[in-house]
C-alpha positions as a printed NumPy array, in Angstrom:
array([[ 13.893,   6.   ,  41.693],
       [ 13.314,   8.275,  38.68 ],
       [ 17.064,   8.751,  38.196],
       [ 17.556,   4.978,  38.356],
       [ 14.893,   4.393,  35.694],
       [ 16.327,   7.078,  33.408],
       [ 19.915,   5.858,  33.89 ],
       [ 19.063,   2.26 ,  33.042],
       [ 16.891,   3.337,  30.091],
       [ 19.675,   5.559,  28.77 ],
       [ 22.195,   2.724,  29.015],
       [ 19.872,   0.271,  27.253],
       [ 19.078,   2.677,  24.405],
       [ 22.781,   3.503,  24.001],
       [ 23.579,  -0.208,  23.718],
       [ 20.82 ,  -0.623,  21.131],
       [ 22.139,   2.305,  19.092],
       [ 25.701,   0.957,  19.309],
       [ 24.552,  -2.374,  17.894],
       [ 22.659,  -0.504,  15.146],
       [ 25.792,   1.439,  14.237],
       [ 27.793,  -1.783,  13.961],
       [ 25.025,  -3.436,  11.901],
       [ 24.867,  -0.463,   9.498],
       [ 28.638,  -0.333,   9.068],
       [ 28.997,   2.98 ,  10.919],
       [ 32.046,   1.836,  12.85 ],
       [ 33.199,   5.326,  13.876],
       [ 29.962,   6.032,  15.759],
       [ 29.771,   2.455,  17.016],
       [ 33.283,   2.457,  18.488],
       [ 32.843,   5.937,  19.99 ],
       [ 29.557,   4.939,  21.61 ],
       [ 30.962,   1.633,  22.869],
       [ 33.969,   3.45 ,  24.342],
       [ 31.682,   5.797,  26.292],
       [ 29.626,   2.889,  27.642],
       [ 32.663,   0.877,  28.737],
       [ 34.387,   3.937,  30.191],
       [ 31.311,   4.782,  32.246],
       [ 30.862,   1.255,  33.562],
       [ 34.579,   0.798,  34.148],
       [ 34.865,   3.971,  36.237],
       [ 31.721,   3.13 ,  38.226],
       [ 33.17 ,  -0.335,  38.804],
       [ 36.389,   1.196,  40.152],
       [ 34.508,   3.56 ,  42.455],
       [ 32.417,   0.648,  43.736],
       [ 35.532,  -1.442,  44.323],
       [ 37.39 ,   1.254,  46.266],
       [ 34.266,   2.135,  48.246],
       [ 33.984,  -1.489,  49.41 ],
       [ 37.589,  -2.691,  49.302],
       [ 37.776,  -3.141,  53.067],
       [ 34.706,  -5.384,  53.073],
       [ 34.644,  -9.194,  52.457],
       [ 35.494, -10.344,  48.925],
       [ 32.077, -11.949,  48.569],
       [ 30.456,  -8.536,  49.09 ],
       [ 32.853,  -6.904,  46.619],
       [ 32.032,  -9.591,  44.017],
       [ 28.278,  -9.074,  44.496],
       [ 28.687,  -5.314,  44.091],
       [ 30.577,  -5.835,  40.813],
       [ 27.849,  -8.134,  39.499],
       [ 25.312,  -5.382,  40.198],
       [ 27.436,  -2.848,  38.284],
       [ 27.935,  -4.985,  35.168],
       [ 24.314,  -6.167,  35.125],
       [ 23.28 ,  -2.477,  34.726],
       [ 21.337,  -2.534,  38.005],
       [ 23.686,  -0.269,  39.984],
       [ 21.483,   2.877,  39.633],
       [ 18.454,   0.954,  40.939],
       [ 20.382,  -0.449,  43.919],
       [ 21.84 ,   2.969,  44.778],
       [ 18.387,   4.563,  44.63 ],
       [ 16.961,   1.826,  46.869],
       [ 19.725,   2.301,  49.442],
       [ 19.334,   6.083,  49.515],
       [ 15.525,   5.884,  49.683],
       [ 15.772,   3.548,  52.677],
       [ 18.431,   5.779,  54.304],
       [ 20.997,   3.016,  54.515],
       [ 23.673,   3.805,  57.074],
       [ 27.377,   3.618,  56.248],
       [ 28.418,   0.104,  57.21 ],
       [ 31.764,  -1.029,  58.572],
       [ 34.358,  -1.218,  55.812],
       [ 32.545,   1.236,  53.512],
       [ 34.655,   4.291,  52.669],
       [ 31.693,   6.457,  51.576],
       [ 27.975,   6.46 ,  52.321],
       [ 25.275,   5.365,  49.883],
       [ 24.296,   8.926,  48.966],
       [ 27.841,   9.932,  48.05 ],
       [ 28.352,   6.746,  46.054],
       [ 25.162,   7.382,  44.085],
       [ 26.138,  11.009,  43.397],
       [ 29.619,  10.031,  42.188],
       [ 28.156,   7.311,  39.966],
       [ 25.646,   9.644,  38.377],
       [ 28.277,  12.327,  37.747],
       [ 30.477,   9.711,  36.038],
       [ 27.525,   8.607,  33.924],
       [ 26.696,  12.183,  32.969],
       [ 30.261,  13.178,  32.066],
       [ 31.483,  10.01 ,  30.367],
       [ 28.347,   8.548,  28.773],
       [ 25.256,  10.734,  28.589],
       [ 26.857,  13.981,  27.362],
       [ 29.327,  12.338,  24.916],
       [ 26.545,   9.97 ,  23.824],
       [ 24.32 ,  12.937,  23.045],
       [ 27.032,  14.469,  20.839],
       [ 27.705,  11.143,  19.084],
       [ 24.044,  10.495,  18.339],
       [ 23.445,  14.102,  17.322],
       [ 26.362,  13.849,  14.907],
       [ 25.042,  10.593,  13.447],
       [ 21.578,  12.074,  12.939],
       [ 22.825,  15.306,  11.333],
       [ 25.459,  13.613,   9.157],
       [ 23.407,  10.655,   7.96 ],
       [ 19.977,  12.275,   8.299],
       [ 18.931,   9.108,  10.139],
       [ 15.783,  10.352,  11.849],
       [ 14.606,   6.909,  12.958],
       [ 12.362,   6.457,  15.984],
       [ 15.057,   4.48 ,  17.788],
       [ 17.697,   7.152,  17.184],
       [ 15.429,   9.963,  18.352],
       [ 14.344,   7.927,  21.398],
       [ 17.95 ,   7.25 ,  22.377],
       [ 18.926,  10.898,  21.872],
       [ 15.954,  12.099,  23.912],
       [ 16.808,   9.602,  26.648],
       [ 20.405,  10.859,  26.88 ],
       [ 19.313,  14.502,  27.024],
       [ 16.59 ,  13.881,  29.607],
       [ 18.859,  11.694,  31.764],
       [ 21.663,  14.266,  31.79 ],
       [ 19.299,  17.134,  32.577],
       [ 17.511,  15.225,  35.331],
       [ 20.753,  14.103,  36.995],
       [ 22.078,  17.661,  36.891],
       [ 18.862,  19.104,  38.349],
       [ 18.596,  16.385,  41.002],
       [ 22.189,  16.825,  42.209],
       [ 21.667,  20.592,  42.379],
       [ 18.461,  20.088,  44.378],
       [ 19.992,  17.56 ,  46.785],
       [ 23.048,  19.687,  47.51 ],
       [ 21.102,  22.947,  47.869],
       [ 18.507,  21.496,  50.253],
       [ 21.091,  19.773,  52.467],
       [ 20.776,  21.292,  55.947],
       [ 24.503,  20.984,  56.734],
       [ 25.499,  22.804,  53.544],
       [ 22.909,  25.533,  54.125],
       [ 24.133,  26.124,  57.66 ],
       [ 27.799,  25.93 ,  56.708],
       [ 27.692,  28.079,  53.546],
       [ 24.45 ,  30.095,  53.631],
       [ 25.651,  32.59 ,  51.019],
       [ 26.103,  29.804,  48.433],
       [ 23.374,  27.296,  49.26 ],
       [ 19.731,  28.124,  49.802],
       [ 18.233,  29.303,  46.505],
       [ 15.714,  26.452,  46.567],
       [ 12.509,  27.661,  48.295],
       [ 10.993,  25.866,  51.286],
       [  7.451,  25.404,  49.977],
       [  6.814,  22.243,  47.991],
       [  4.998,  23.801,  45.038],
       [  7.747,  26.429,  44.696],
       [ 10.378,  23.673,  44.753],
       [  8.514,  21.888,  41.949],
       [  8.495,  25.067,  39.831],
       [ 12.209,  25.742,  40.386],
       [ 13.06 ,  22.072,  39.8  ],
       [ 11.116,  22.029,  36.519],
       [ 12.899,  25.196,  35.378],
       [ 16.278,  23.648,  36.261],
       [ 15.367,  20.561,  34.239],
       [ 14.276,  22.576,  31.19 ],
       [ 17.32 ,  24.842,  31.387],
       [ 19.661,  21.839,  31.527],
       [ 17.903,  20.134,  28.609],
       [ 18.039,  23.171,  26.301],
       [ 21.599,  23.954,  27.363],
       [ 22.754,  20.437,  26.473],
       [ 20.861,  20.466,  23.16 ],
       [ 22.392,  23.802,  22.12 ],
       [ 25.923,  22.891,  23.219],
       [ 25.914,  19.411,  21.671],
       [ 24.504,  20.72 ,  18.375],
       [ 27.101,  23.499,  18.346],
       [ 29.932,  21.014,  18.987],
       [ 28.725,  18.769,  16.167],
       [ 28.418,  21.642,  13.669],
       [ 31.831,  23.074,  14.643],
       [ 33.379,  19.619,  14.322],
       [ 31.825,  19.082,  10.887],
       [ 33.019,  22.484,   9.661],
       [ 36.443,  22.889,  11.275],
       [ 37.391,  19.485,  12.662],
       [ 37.401,  17.855,  16.083],
       [ 40.479,  19.814,  17.173],
       [ 38.455,  23.037,  16.983],
       [ 35.787,  21.521,  19.281],
       [ 38.511,  20.615,  21.786],
       [ 39.932,  24.121,  21.501],
       [ 36.558,  25.769,  22.057],
       [ 35.695,  23.565,  25.027],
       [ 39.147,  23.973,  26.507],
       [ 39.133,  27.709,  26.11 ]])
């Protein structure tokens, strides 16, 4: 449920910052942030639709309401926690749907949102509590999702048996798993902070095309 709480919090703070950008006349940041939010929700909506397209239309409609009411992460976490079985008409199980949704959120909202907010803070020197809270939320959410997906995949018994040379770095003992998980979280956080700051500074100095070139190369 921690991922669900962080995902919803990140979305709410991003929406708040988008409204602040519009209110302050910072349309470039506002439109970029709004695009990331809509792209994330739109892609999650499509995944949800295709995952349930063979089920009754009433079920599909309810699933879409959950997505656009921002409660999809909470519902996914509840289904996975209760080990919901793949029902008739569902193309993927609850765990796979949650993983895909979180990857979409990380790639299309949290990481771009971090860069957008970092750029706004550095450019305008707007070190407000709301801006720093939203930035921290995006960084923490991205790092936690990354660490959680790594943990889930590495501790999966089928993957460990099928590819033992690739999976299996996570230790068996609980306290050792906590230490490794915390290190994964910290590594992801600092990695995102360094990369997003670098992208912003390169973009300010050489233009956005140089950022695209660096990332693409």
